[in-house]
Amino acid sequence: SINLLIHSTLYLFIWLFKSQFIIHVLTFFFSVVFVVFWTDVISLSLTAVMVSGRYVIVQNGCIPPQPILMEHCCLMVGGNDWGIHVKCRPHFNPRKKSKKWRNIKEVYPDAKVETKHNDIRLTLPVVRQSLEVAAFGIPGKDDQKRMQMAIFGKEPTKACNWDIRVYLIDDSEMAFKQICKKGENEEMKFLTTLSSLFVSYSEKDINIEVTAVASGWHIIGDYKKGIASRSAWNSQENTTDFPHCDFCVSHDDIKEQQFFCKMRATHENDSAGNEIVAFFQQKSNAKINNPTEKKFKNTPRMNCSKG
């Protein structure tokens, strides 16, 4: 009986020790998760993002530069909490580009910054060197960014797959010109008008979906794709690295030539829609075989690259 009592006491101590150990482990685990979660939330809410393109101000001796208007993509509705600041850095050739941005007021205390609905008017005194200037913004919890859905594609060819690229770009003339220039370099043309989308400052992905595809075509793969919200909020300096997703259109019935579909982007409570119309033409100097006809049953289809 004494041995039984001793063993029971030992088992009790072991059980209590294990229980306390498990409690400590669980407490530590949830503490780490809590800290990581709130650190991520705080970093998200306090991160300054670039909300304009880069503008170059050239030094002109002792003459002050002309005031410039800088487009920004902040949605400045009533009650917004946007904190917008203009920053600058020395302008060198691209190989010597400085990475560090400084508040314009630190470098030129007499600078005058006037923030308006869609742009910022910047007036500077005589500058000591050529500068790059850009606007940076810290959004509040419910603030949004103005973006545009821009759709590009190459010339569609009969019986060939056709790639459509959907960009989300900042709502500015500079961003649109840059993305069109990139499209030209890749032999892609702008397919339809721009569609405005207000992107919320959240972790929820932006959905891009193809619907109402005309008979005779189908989308290879997913009809709905996502763009990370962080990617949209961290577009690189209004250049050409805006987030995008690609859709591949398969031309199934070559008797059909006029393609049609709808494209819709959604994020939180806002959405933007557009329509794409394209004419699939026969490739020059190429014979198109109709696989539905019996006499061409064993003839392979034309081998053509994706658009």
PDB file of C-alpha atoms in Angstrom:
ATOM      1  CA  SER A   1       0.000   0.000   0.000  1.00  0.00           C
ATOM      2  CA  ILE A   2       2.927   2.305   0.748  1.00  0.00           C
ATOM      3  CA  ASN A   3       4.411   1.564  -2.688  1.00  0.00           C
ATOM      4  CA  LEU A   4       1.050   2.272  -4.283  1.00  0.00           C
ATOM      5  CA  LEU A   5       0.841   5.599  -2.444  1.00  0.00           C
ATOM      6  CA  ILE A   6       4.368   6.533  -3.523  1.00  0.00           C
ATOM      7  CA  HIS A   7       3.684   5.623  -7.156  1.00  0.00           C
ATOM      8  CA  SER A   8       0.391   7.508  -7.126  1.00  0.00           C
ATOM      9  CA  THR A   9       2.098  10.577  -5.691  1.00  0.00           C
ATOM     10  CA  LEU A  10       4.840  10.407  -8.336  1.00  0.00           C
ATOM     11  CA  TYR A  11       2.295  10.064 -11.148  1.00  0.00           C
ATOM     12  CA  LEU A  12       0.400  13.034  -9.738  1.00  0.00           C
ATOM     13  CA  PHE A  13       3.532  15.216  -9.686  1.00  0.00           C
ATOM     14  CA  ILE A  14       4.464  14.097 -13.209  1.00  0.00           C
ATOM     15  CA  TRP A  15       0.955  14.867 -14.464  1.00  0.00           C
ATOM     16  CA  LEU A  16       0.990  18.310 -12.827  1.00  0.00           C
ATOM     17  CA  PHE A  17       4.432  19.029 -14.265  1.00  0.00           C
ATOM     18  CA  LYS A  18       3.343  18.021 -17.763  1.00  0.00           C
ATOM     19  CA  SER A  19       0.143  20.036 -17.472  1.00  0.00           C
ATOM     20  CA  GLN A  20       2.032  23.156 -16.391  1.00  0.00           C
ATOM     21  CA  PHE A  21       4.570  22.596 -19.151  1.00  0.00           C
ATOM     22  CA  ILE A  22       1.836  22.308 -21.779  1.00  0.00           C
ATOM     23  CA  ILE A  23       0.154  25.437 -20.429  1.00  0.00           C
ATOM     24  CA  HIS A  24       3.443  27.357 -20.629  1.00  0.00           C
ATOM     25  CA  VAL A  25       4.058  26.117 -24.175  1.00  0.00           C
ATOM     26  CA  LEU A  26       0.562  27.101 -25.297  1.00  0.00           C
ATOM     27  CA  THR A  27       0.837  30.485 -23.580  1.00  0.00           C
ATOM     28  CA  PHE A  28       4.163  31.162 -25.294  1.00  0.00           C
ATOM     29  CA  PHE A  29       2.807  30.055 -28.681  1.00  0.00           C
ATOM     30  CA  PHE A  30      -0.278  32.264 -28.556  1.00  0.00           C
ATOM     31  CA  SER A  31       1.795  35.184 -27.277  1.00  0.00           C
ATOM     32  CA  VAL A  32       4.096  34.891 -30.293  1.00  0.00           C
ATOM     33  CA  VAL A  33       1.121  34.651 -32.673  1.00  0.00           C
ATOM     34  CA  PHE A  34      -0.489  37.694 -31.036  1.00  0.00           C
ATOM     35  CA  VAL A  35       2.713  39.761 -31.273  1.00  0.00           C
ATOM     36  CA  VAL A  36       3.322  38.771 -34.911  1.00  0.00           C
ATOM     37  CA  PHE A  37      -0.292  39.562 -35.825  1.00  0.00           C
ATOM     38  CA  TRP A  38      -0.290  43.010 -34.243  1.00  0.00           C
ATOM     39  CA  THR A  39       3.182  43.777 -35.572  1.00  0.00           C
ATOM     40  CA  ASP A  40       1.890  43.009 -39.063  1.00  0.00           C
ATOM     41  CA  VAL A  41      -1.212  45.155 -38.541  1.00  0.00           C
ATOM     42  CA  ILE A  42       0.828  48.062 -37.184  1.00  0.00           C
ATOM     43  CA  SER A  43       3.381  47.818 -40.004  1.00  0.00           C
ATOM     44  CA  LEU A  44       0.555  47.737 -42.555  1.00  0.00           C
ATOM     45  CA  SER A  45      -1.134  50.801 -41.102  1.00  0.00           C
ATOM     46  CA  LEU A  46       2.056  52.853 -40.739  1.00  0.00           C
ATOM     47  CA  THR A  47       3.772  52.062 -44.033  1.00  0.00           C
ATOM     48  CA  ALA A  48       4.224  55.000 -46.404  1.00  0.00           C
ATOM     49  CA  VAL A  49       3.553  54.092 -50.032  1.00  0.00           C
ATOM     50  CA  MET A  50       4.478  55.987 -53.163  1.00  0.00           C
ATOM     51  CA  VAL A  51       1.345  57.649 -54.516  1.00  0.00           C
ATOM     52  CA  SER A  52       2.758  59.522 -57.503  1.00  0.00           C
ATOM     53  CA  GLY A  53       5.270  59.165 -60.268  1.00  0.00           C
ATOM     54  CA  ARG A  54       8.833  60.455 -60.114  1.00  0.00           C
ATOM     55  CA  TYR A  55       9.255  64.005 -61.392  1.00  0.00           C
ATOM     56  CA  VAL A  56      12.639  65.445 -62.370  1.00  0.00           C
ATOM     57  CA  ILE A  57      13.525  69.041 -61.506  1.00  0.00           C
ATOM     58  CA  VAL A  58      16.603  70.267 -63.371  1.00  0.00           C
ATOM     59  CA  GLN A  59      18.925  72.778 -61.753  1.00  0.00           C
ATOM     60  CA  ASN A  60      19.018  76.038 -63.694  1.00  0.00           C
ATOM     61  CA  GLY A  61      21.702  78.196 -62.114  1.00  0.00           C
ATOM     62  CA  CYS A  62      20.270  80.886 -59.829  1.00  0.00           C
ATOM     63  CA  ILE A  63      16.760  80.715 -61.304  1.00  0.00           C
ATOM     64  CA  PRO A  64      14.060  78.977 -59.209  1.00  0.00           C
ATOM     65  CA  PRO A  65      12.297  76.131 -61.043  1.00  0.00           C
ATOM     66  CA  GLN A  66       8.756  76.593 -62.267  1.00  0.00           C
ATOM     67  CA  PRO A  67       6.053  75.207 -59.923  1.00  0.00           C
ATOM     68  CA  ILE A  68       5.068  71.678 -60.926  1.00  0.00           C
ATOM     69  CA  LEU A  69       1.821  69.735 -60.601  1.00  0.00           C
ATOM     70  CA  MET A  70       2.330  66.181 -59.339  1.00  0.00           C
ATOM     71  CA  GLU A  71      -0.511  63.717 -59.879  1.00  0.00           C
ATOM     72  CA  HIS A  72      -1.300  61.463 -56.924  1.00  0.00           C
ATOM     73  CA  CYS A  73      -3.623  58.441 -56.681  1.00  0.00           C
ATOM     74  CA  CYS A  74      -5.073  58.950 -53.175  1.00  0.00           C
ATOM     75  CA  LEU A  75      -8.857  58.958 -52.945  1.00  0.00           C
ATOM     76  CA  MET A  76      -9.415  62.296 -51.201  1.00  0.00           C
ATOM     77  CA  VAL A  77     -13.052  61.935 -50.192  1.00  0.00           C
ATOM     78  CA  GLY A  78     -14.483  63.742 -47.190  1.00  0.00           C
ATOM     79  CA  GLY A  79     -13.230  62.364 -43.895  1.00  0.00           C
ATOM     80  CA  ASN A  80     -10.148  60.698 -45.381  1.00  0.00           C
ATOM     81  CA  ASP A  81      -7.080  60.241 -43.165  1.00  0.00           C
ATOM     82  CA  TRP A  82      -4.407  60.342 -45.846  1.00  0.00           C
ATOM     83  CA  GLY A  83      -1.099  61.820 -44.712  1.00  0.00           C
ATOM     84  CA  ILE A  84       0.719  62.943 -47.878  1.00  0.00           C
ATOM     85  CA  HIS A  85       4.322  64.165 -47.970  1.00  0.00           C
ATOM     86  CA  VAL A  86       6.591  65.163 -50.838  1.00  0.00           C
ATOM     87  CA  LYS A  87      10.073  63.672 -50.749  1.00  0.00           C
ATOM     88  CA  CYS A  88      13.151  64.206 -52.874  1.00  0.00           C
ATOM     89  CA  ARG A  89      16.525  62.728 -53.733  1.00  0.00           C
ATOM     90  CA  PRO A  90      19.409  63.803 -55.994  1.00  0.00           C
ATOM     91  CA  HIS A  91      18.877  63.075 -59.668  1.00  0.00           C
ATOM     92  CA  PHE A  92      21.786  61.310 -61.333  1.00  0.00           C
ATOM     93  CA  ASN A  93      21.963  59.068 -64.351  1.00  0.00           C
ATOM     94  CA  PRO A  94      20.063  55.756 -63.898  1.00  0.00           C
ATOM     95  CA  ARG A  95      23.213  53.838 -62.947  1.00  0.00           C
ATOM     96  CA  LYS A  96      23.861  56.147 -59.991  1.00  0.00           C
ATOM     97  CA  LYS A  97      20.271  56.520 -58.798  1.00  0.00           C
ATOM     98  CA  SER A  98      20.079  57.254 -55.079  1.00  0.00           C
ATOM     99  CA  LYS A  99      17.787  55.009 -53.045  1.00  0.00           C
ATOM    100  CA  LYS A 100      17.207  57.305 -50.083  1.00  0.00           C
ATOM    101  CA  TRP A 101      14.275  59.713 -50.122  1.00  0.00           C
ATOM    102  CA  ARG A 102      14.139  62.731 -47.779  1.00  0.00           C
ATOM    103  CA  ASN A 103      11.249  65.003 -46.908  1.00  0.00           C
ATOM    104  CA  ILE A 104      11.386  68.050 -49.174  1.00  0.00           C
ATOM    105  CA  LYS A 105      11.024  70.345 -46.140  1.00  0.00           C
ATOM    106  CA  GLU A 106      14.202  68.913 -44.610  1.00  0.00           C
ATOM    107  CA  VAL A 107      16.209  69.767 -47.710  1.00  0.00           C
ATOM    108  CA  TYR A 108      14.411  72.988 -48.709  1.00  0.00           C
ATOM    109  CA  PRO A 109      12.554  74.501 -45.715  1.00  0.00           C
ATOM    110  CA  ASP A 110      11.078  77.221 -47.972  1.00  0.00           C
ATOM    111  CA  ALA A 111       9.390  74.692 -50.259  1.00  0.00           C
ATOM    112  CA  LYS A 112       5.638  75.165 -50.619  1.00  0.00           C
ATOM    113  CA  VAL A 113       3.456  72.044 -50.899  1.00  0.00           C
ATOM    114  CA  GLU A 114      -0.256  72.393 -51.722  1.00  0.00           C
ATOM    115  CA  THR A 115      -2.227  69.132 -51.735  1.00  0.00           C
ATOM    116  CA  LYS A 116      -5.360  69.145 -53.875  1.00  0.00           C
ATOM    117  CA  HIS A 117      -7.969  66.578 -54.876  1.00  0.00           C
ATOM    118  CA  ASN A 118      -5.956  64.765 -57.564  1.00  0.00           C
ATOM    119  CA  ASP A 119      -2.614  66.539 -57.597  1.00  0.00           C
ATOM    120  CA  ILE A 120      -0.004  68.392 -55.554  1.00  0.00           C
ATOM    121  CA  ARG A 121       1.417  71.787 -56.460  1.00  0.00           C
ATOM    122  CA  LEU A 122       5.090  72.028 -55.515  1.00  0.00           C
ATOM    123  CA  THR A 123       6.930  75.355 -55.494  1.00  0.00           C
ATOM    124  CA  LEU A 124      10.663  75.336 -54.773  1.00  0.00           C
ATOM    125  CA  PRO A 125      13.318  78.009 -54.255  1.00  0.00           C
ATOM    126  CA  VAL A 126      16.601  77.873 -56.164  1.00  0.00           C
ATOM    127  CA  VAL A 127      17.747  74.236 -56.089  1.00  0.00           C
ATOM    128  CA  ARG A 128      21.371  73.333 -55.441  1.00  0.00           C
ATOM    129  CA  GLN A 129      21.272  70.297 -57.729  1.00  0.00           C
ATOM    130  CA  SER A 130      18.882  68.441 -60.019  1.00  0.00           C
ATOM    131  CA  LEU A 131      16.248  66.526 -58.063  1.00  0.00           C
ATOM    132  CA  GLU A 132      13.749  63.712 -58.301  1.00  0.00           C
ATOM    133  CA  VAL A 133      10.556  64.392 -56.353  1.00  0.00           C
ATOM    134  CA  ALA A 134       7.617  62.115 -55.559  1.00  0.00           C
ATOM    135  CA  ALA A 135       4.634  61.999 -53.225  1.00  0.00           C
ATOM    136  CA  PHE A 136       4.341  59.422 -50.453  1.00  0.00           C
ATOM    137  CA  GLY A 137       1.213  58.741 -48.454  1.00  0.00           C
ATOM    138  CA  ILE A 138       0.260  56.983 -45.223  1.00  0.00           C
ATOM    139  CA  PRO A 139      -3.370  55.837 -45.475  1.00  0.00           C
ATOM    140  CA  GLY A 140      -5.825  55.583 -42.634  1.00  0.00           C
ATOM    141  CA  LYS A 141      -7.770  52.436 -41.852  1.00  0.00           C
ATOM    142  CA  ASP A 142     -10.616  53.174 -44.285  1.00  0.00           C
ATOM    143  CA  ASP A 143      -8.670  55.043 -46.977  1.00  0.00           C
ATOM    144  CA  GLN A 144      -8.520  53.891 -50.585  1.00  0.00           C
ATOM    145  CA  LYS A 145      -6.221  54.218 -53.567  1.00  0.00           C
ATOM    146  CA  ARG A 146      -7.443  55.156 -57.052  1.00  0.00           C
ATOM    147  CA  MET A 147      -6.376  52.577 -59.621  1.00  0.00           C
ATOM    148  CA  GLN A 148      -7.260  51.685 -63.209  1.00  0.00           C
ATOM    149  CA  MET A 149      -7.753  48.337 -64.920  1.00  0.00           C
ATOM    150  CA  ALA A 150      -5.788  48.424 -68.200  1.00  0.00           C
ATOM    151  CA  ILE A 151      -6.124  45.473 -70.613  1.00  0.00           C
ATOM    152  CA  PHE A 152      -3.535  44.609 -73.274  1.00  0.00           C
ATOM    153  CA  GLY A 153      -3.051  41.892 -75.879  1.00  0.00           C
ATOM    154  CA  LYS A 154      -1.320  41.109 -79.156  1.00  0.00           C
ATOM    155  CA  GLU A 155      -3.116  40.809 -82.480  1.00  0.00           C
ATOM    156  CA  PRO A 156      -5.375  37.732 -82.223  1.00  0.00           C
ATOM    157  CA  THR A 157      -4.834  35.070 -84.881  1.00  0.00           C
ATOM    158  CA  LYS A 158      -7.382  32.579 -86.139  1.00  0.00           C
ATOM    159  CA  ALA A 159      -7.060  29.089 -84.570  1.00  0.00           C
ATOM    160  CA  CYS A 160      -4.315  30.272 -82.201  1.00  0.00           C
ATOM    161  CA  ASN A 161      -4.349  30.828 -78.468  1.00  0.00           C
ATOM    162  CA  TRP A 162      -4.512  34.485 -77.469  1.00  0.00           C
ATOM    163  CA  ASP A 163      -3.063  35.954 -74.274  1.00  0.00           C
ATOM    164  CA  ILE A 164      -4.781  38.838 -72.511  1.00  0.00           C
ATOM    165  CA  ARG A 165      -2.881  40.771 -69.838  1.00  0.00           C
ATOM    166  CA  VAL A 166      -4.772  42.765 -67.212  1.00  0.00           C
ATOM    167  CA  TYR A 167      -2.793  45.438 -65.353  1.00  0.00           C
ATOM    168  CA  LEU A 168      -3.787  47.392 -62.266  1.00  0.00           C
ATOM    169  CA  ILE A 169      -2.088  50.770 -62.580  1.00  0.00           C
ATOM    170  CA  ASP A 170      -2.159  53.935 -60.511  1.00  0.00           C
ATOM    171  CA  ASP A 171      -4.768  56.415 -61.676  1.00  0.00           C
ATOM    172  CA  SER A 172      -2.433  58.918 -63.312  1.00  0.00           C
ATOM    173  CA  GLU A 173      -1.496  60.005 -66.807  1.00  0.00           C
ATOM    174  CA  MET A 174       2.150  59.172 -66.132  1.00  0.00           C
ATOM    175  CA  ALA A 175       1.332  55.586 -65.141  1.00  0.00           C
ATOM    176  CA  PHE A 176      -0.814  55.069 -68.248  1.00  0.00           C
ATOM    177  CA  LYS A 177       1.884  56.427 -70.572  1.00  0.00           C
ATOM    178  CA  GLN A 178       4.495  54.178 -68.967  1.00  0.00           C
ATOM    179  CA  ILE A 179       2.387  51.031 -69.256  1.00  0.00           C
ATOM    180  CA  CYS A 180       1.468  51.824 -72.884  1.00  0.00           C
ATOM    181  CA  LYS A 181       5.153  52.248 -73.689  1.00  0.00           C
ATOM    182  CA  LYS A 182       5.876  48.866 -72.139  1.00  0.00           C
ATOM    183  CA  GLY A 183       3.031  47.348 -74.162  1.00  0.00           C
ATOM    184  CA  GLU A 184       4.477  48.750 -77.394  1.00  0.00           C
ATOM    185  CA  ASN A 185       7.887  47.290 -76.573  1.00  0.00           C
ATOM    186  CA  GLU A 186       6.243  43.876 -76.137  1.00  0.00           C
ATOM    187  CA  GLU A 187       4.094  44.306 -79.288  1.00  0.00           C
ATOM    188  CA  MET A 188       0.925  44.442 -77.208  1.00  0.00           C
ATOM    189  CA  LYS A 189      -1.810  46.983 -77.811  1.00  0.00           C
ATOM    190  CA  PHE A 190      -4.323  48.602 -75.499  1.00  0.00           C
ATOM    191  CA  LEU A 191      -7.586  46.723 -76.076  1.00  0.00           C
ATOM    192  CA  THR A 192     -10.301  48.844 -74.475  1.00  0.00           C
ATOM    193  CA  THR A 193     -10.954  51.850 -72.249  1.00  0.00           C
ATOM    194  CA  LEU A 194      -9.647  52.215 -68.692  1.00  0.00           C
ATOM    195  CA  SER A 195     -11.893  51.209 -65.785  1.00  0.00           C
ATOM    196  CA  SER A 196     -11.576  52.846 -62.364  1.00  0.00           C
ATOM    197  CA  LEU A 197     -11.257  50.774 -59.191  1.00  0.00           C
ATOM    198  CA  PHE A 198     -10.921  52.008 -55.606  1.00  0.00           C
ATOM    199  CA  VAL A 199      -8.552  49.653 -53.789  1.00  0.00           C
ATOM    200  CA  SER A 200      -8.959  49.434 -50.018  1.00  0.00           C
ATOM    201  CA  TYR A 201      -6.028  49.197 -47.624  1.00  0.00           C
ATOM    202  CA  SER A 202      -6.617  45.599 -46.562  1.00  0.00           C
ATOM    203  CA  GLU A 203      -5.116  42.134 -46.879  1.00  0.00           C
ATOM    204  CA  LYS A 204      -7.938  40.857 -49.092  1.00  0.00           C
ATOM    205  CA  ASP A 205      -6.902  39.959 -52.653  1.00  0.00           C
ATOM    206  CA  ILE A 206      -8.213  41.830 -55.685  1.00  0.00           C
ATOM    207  CA  ASN A 207     -10.214  39.496 -57.940  1.00  0.00           C
ATOM    208  CA  ILE A 208     -10.038  39.694 -61.742  1.00  0.00           C
ATOM    209  CA  GLU A 209     -12.675  37.587 -63.502  1.00  0.00           C
ATOM    210  CA  VAL A 210     -13.556  36.827 -67.131  1.00  0.00           C
ATOM    211  CA  THR A 211     -17.264  36.289 -67.859  1.00  0.00           C
ATOM    212  CA  ALA A 212     -19.670  36.093 -70.812  1.00  0.00           C
ATOM    213  CA  VAL A 213     -17.110  34.484 -73.145  1.00  0.00           C
ATOM    214  CA  ALA A 214     -18.500  34.221 -76.676  1.00  0.00           C
ATOM    215  CA  SER A 215     -19.408  30.831 -78.115  1.00  0.00           C
ATOM    216  CA  GLY A 216     -16.467  29.295 -79.962  1.00  0.00           C
ATOM    217  CA  TRP A 217     -13.845  30.280 -77.385  1.00  0.00           C
ATOM    218  CA  HIS A 218     -12.960  29.346 -73.824  1.00  0.00           C
ATOM    219  CA  ILE A 219     -10.434  30.422 -71.196  1.00  0.00           C
ATOM    220  CA  ILE A 220      -7.628  27.952 -70.572  1.00  0.00           C
ATOM    221  CA  GLY A 221      -7.267  27.565 -66.813  1.00  0.00           C
ATOM    222  CA  ASP A 222      -9.018  29.701 -64.224  1.00  0.00           C
ATOM    223  CA  TYR A 223     -11.640  32.250 -65.201  1.00  0.00           C
ATOM    224  CA  LYS A 224     -10.950  34.116 -61.951  1.00  0.00           C
ATOM    225  CA  LYS A 225      -7.513  35.162 -60.704  1.00  0.00           C
ATOM    226  CA  GLY A 226      -6.224  37.247 -57.833  1.00  0.00           C
ATOM    227  CA  ILE A 227      -3.787  40.105 -57.358  1.00  0.00           C
ATOM    228  CA  ALA A 228      -2.397  40.605 -53.865  1.00  0.00           C
ATOM    229  CA  SER A 229      -3.531  43.841 -52.262  1.00  0.00           C
ATOM    230  CA  ARG A 230       0.012  44.504 -51.030  1.00  0.00           C
ATOM    231  CA  SER A 231       1.276  44.310 -54.623  1.00  0.00           C
ATOM    232  CA  ALA A 232      -1.244  46.931 -55.713  1.00  0.00           C
ATOM    233  CA  TRP A 233      -0.338  49.210 -52.811  1.00  0.00           C
ATOM    234  CA  ASN A 234       3.391  48.892 -53.416  1.00  0.00           C
ATOM    235  CA  SER A 235       3.529  49.644 -57.137  1.00  0.00           C
ATOM    236  CA  GLN A 236       7.087  50.607 -57.931  1.00  0.00           C
ATOM    237  CA  GLU A 237       7.333  54.325 -58.541  1.00  0.00           C
ATOM    238  CA  ASN A 238       4.746  54.556 -61.328  1.00  0.00           C
ATOM    239  CA  THR A 239       7.070  52.762 -63.727  1.00  0.00           C
ATOM    240  CA  THR A 240       6.179  49.522 -65.502  1.00  0.00           C
ATOM    241  CA  ASP A 241       6.163  46.969 -62.694  1.00  0.00           C
ATOM    242  CA  PHE A 242       2.483  47.242 -61.893  1.00  0.00           C
ATOM    243  CA  PRO A 243       0.728  44.044 -60.756  1.00  0.00           C
ATOM    244  CA  HIS A 244      -1.030  42.053 -63.449  1.00  0.00           C
ATOM    245  CA  CYS A 245      -2.588  38.705 -64.290  1.00  0.00           C
ATOM    246  CA  ASP A 246      -2.797  36.822 -67.595  1.00  0.00           C
ATOM    247  CA  PHE A 247      -5.637  34.924 -69.251  1.00  0.00           C
ATOM    248  CA  CYS A 248      -5.228  32.593 -72.229  1.00  0.00           C
ATOM    249  CA  VAL A 249      -8.088  32.435 -74.748  1.00  0.00           C
ATOM    250  CA  SER A 250      -8.472  29.255 -76.809  1.00  0.00           C
ATOM    251  CA  HIS A 251     -10.062  29.600 -80.258  1.00  0.00           C
ATOM    252  CA  ASP A 252     -12.097  26.382 -80.491  1.00  0.00           C
ATOM    253  CA  ASP A 253     -14.430  27.039 -83.418  1.00  0.00           C
ATOM    254  CA  ILE A 254     -12.515  28.655 -86.274  1.00  0.00           C
ATOM    255  CA  LYS A 255     -15.759  29.442 -88.089  1.00  0.00           C
ATOM    256  CA  GLU A 256     -16.272  32.103 -85.409  1.00  0.00           C
ATOM    257  CA  GLN A 257     -14.136  35.204 -85.841  1.00  0.00           C
ATOM    258  CA  GLN A 258     -15.542  37.951 -83.598  1.00  0.00           C
ATOM    259  CA  PHE A 259     -14.562  37.388 -79.979  1.00  0.00           C
ATOM    260  CA  PHE A 260     -16.321  38.948 -77.006  1.00  0.00           C
ATOM    261  CA  CYS A 261     -15.985  38.729 -73.229  1.00  0.00           C
ATOM    262  CA  LYS A 262     -16.447  40.804 -70.104  1.00  0.00           C
ATOM    263  CA  MET A 263     -13.736  41.549 -67.551  1.00  0.00           C
ATOM    264  CA  ARG A 264     -14.465  42.549 -63.952  1.00  0.00           C
ATOM    265  CA  ALA A 265     -12.154  43.590 -61.115  1.00  0.00           C
ATOM    266  CA  THR A 266     -13.475  43.627 -57.538  1.00  0.00           C
ATOM    267  CA  HIS A 267     -12.016  44.583 -54.175  1.00  0.00           C
ATOM    268  CA  GLU A 268     -13.949  44.893 -50.942  1.00  0.00           C
ATOM    269  CA  ASN A 269     -17.051  46.967 -51.815  1.00  0.00           C
ATOM    270  CA  ASP A 270     -15.929  48.368 -55.173  1.00  0.00           C
ATOM    271  CA  SER A 271     -15.763  46.902 -58.668  1.00  0.00           C
ATOM    272  CA  ALA A 272     -14.801  47.887 -62.212  1.00  0.00           C
ATOM    273  CA  GLY A 273     -16.027  46.264 -65.406  1.00  0.00           C
ATOM    274  CA  ASN A 274     -15.194  46.376 -69.089  1.00  0.00           C
ATOM    275  CA  GLU A 275     -15.817  44.557 -72.368  1.00  0.00           C
ATOM    276  CA  ILE A 276     -13.319  43.154 -74.850  1.00  0.00           C
ATOM    277  CA  VAL A 277     -14.143  42.792 -78.541  1.00  0.00           C
ATOM    278  CA  ALA A 278     -11.564  41.350 -80.938  1.00  0.00           C
ATOM    279  CA  PHE A 279     -11.506  39.969 -84.476  1.00  0.00           C
ATOM    280  CA  PHE A 280      -9.526  36.758 -85.006  1.00  0.00           C
ATOM    281  CA  GLN A 281      -7.934  37.022 -88.447  1.00  0.00           C
ATOM    282  CA  GLN A 282      -6.197  34.400 -90.515  1.00  0.00           C
ATOM    283  CA  LYS A 283      -2.445  34.479 -90.250  1.00  0.00           C
ATOM    284  CA  SER A 284      -0.862  35.780 -93.436  1.00  0.00           C
ATOM    285  CA  ASN A 285       0.563  33.116 -95.788  1.00  0.00           C
ATOM    286  CA  ALA A 286      -0.805  30.345 -93.586  1.00  0.00           C
ATOM    287  CA  LYS A 287      -3.447  27.780 -94.411  1.00  0.00           C
ATOM    288  CA  ILE A 288      -5.998  27.105 -91.686  1.00  0.00           C
ATOM    289  CA  ASN A 289      -7.354  23.571 -91.586  1.00  0.00           C
ATOM    290  CA  ASN A 290     -10.772  22.943 -90.080  1.00  0.00           C
ATOM    291  CA  PRO A 291     -10.415  19.929 -87.766  1.00  0.00           C
ATOM    292  CA  THR A 292     -14.195  19.417 -87.783  1.00  0.00           C
ATOM    293  CA  GLU A 293     -14.205  18.372 -91.448  1.00  0.00           C
ATOM    294  CA  LYS A 294     -13.754  14.635 -92.037  1.00  0.00           C
ATOM    295  CA  LYS A 295     -11.268  15.002 -94.869  1.00  0.00           C
ATOM    296  CA  PHE A 296      -8.929  16.857 -92.506  1.00  0.00           C
ATOM    297  CA  LYS A 297      -9.563  14.554 -89.560  1.00  0.00           C
ATOM    298  CA  ASN A 298      -5.960  13.337 -89.343  1.00  0.00           C
ATOM    299  CA  THR A 299      -4.365  16.623 -90.356  1.00  0.00           C
ATOM    300  CA  PRO A 300      -2.606  18.379 -87.434  1.00  0.00           C
ATOM    301  CA  ARG A 301      -3.690  21.921 -86.631  1.00  0.00           C
ATOM    302  CA  MET A 302      -1.433  24.799 -87.540  1.00  0.00           C
ATOM    303  CA  ASN A 303       1.411  25.134 -85.069  1.00  0.00           C
ATOM    304  CA  CYS A 304       1.355  28.751 -83.953  1.00  0.00           C
ATOM    305  CA  SER A 305       2.795  30.505 -80.966  1.00  0.00           C
ATOM    306  CA  LYS A 306       0.667  32.155 -78.318  1.00  0.00           C
ATOM    307  CA  GLY A 307      -0.148  35.796 -78.843  1.00  0.00           C
TER     308      GLY A 307
END
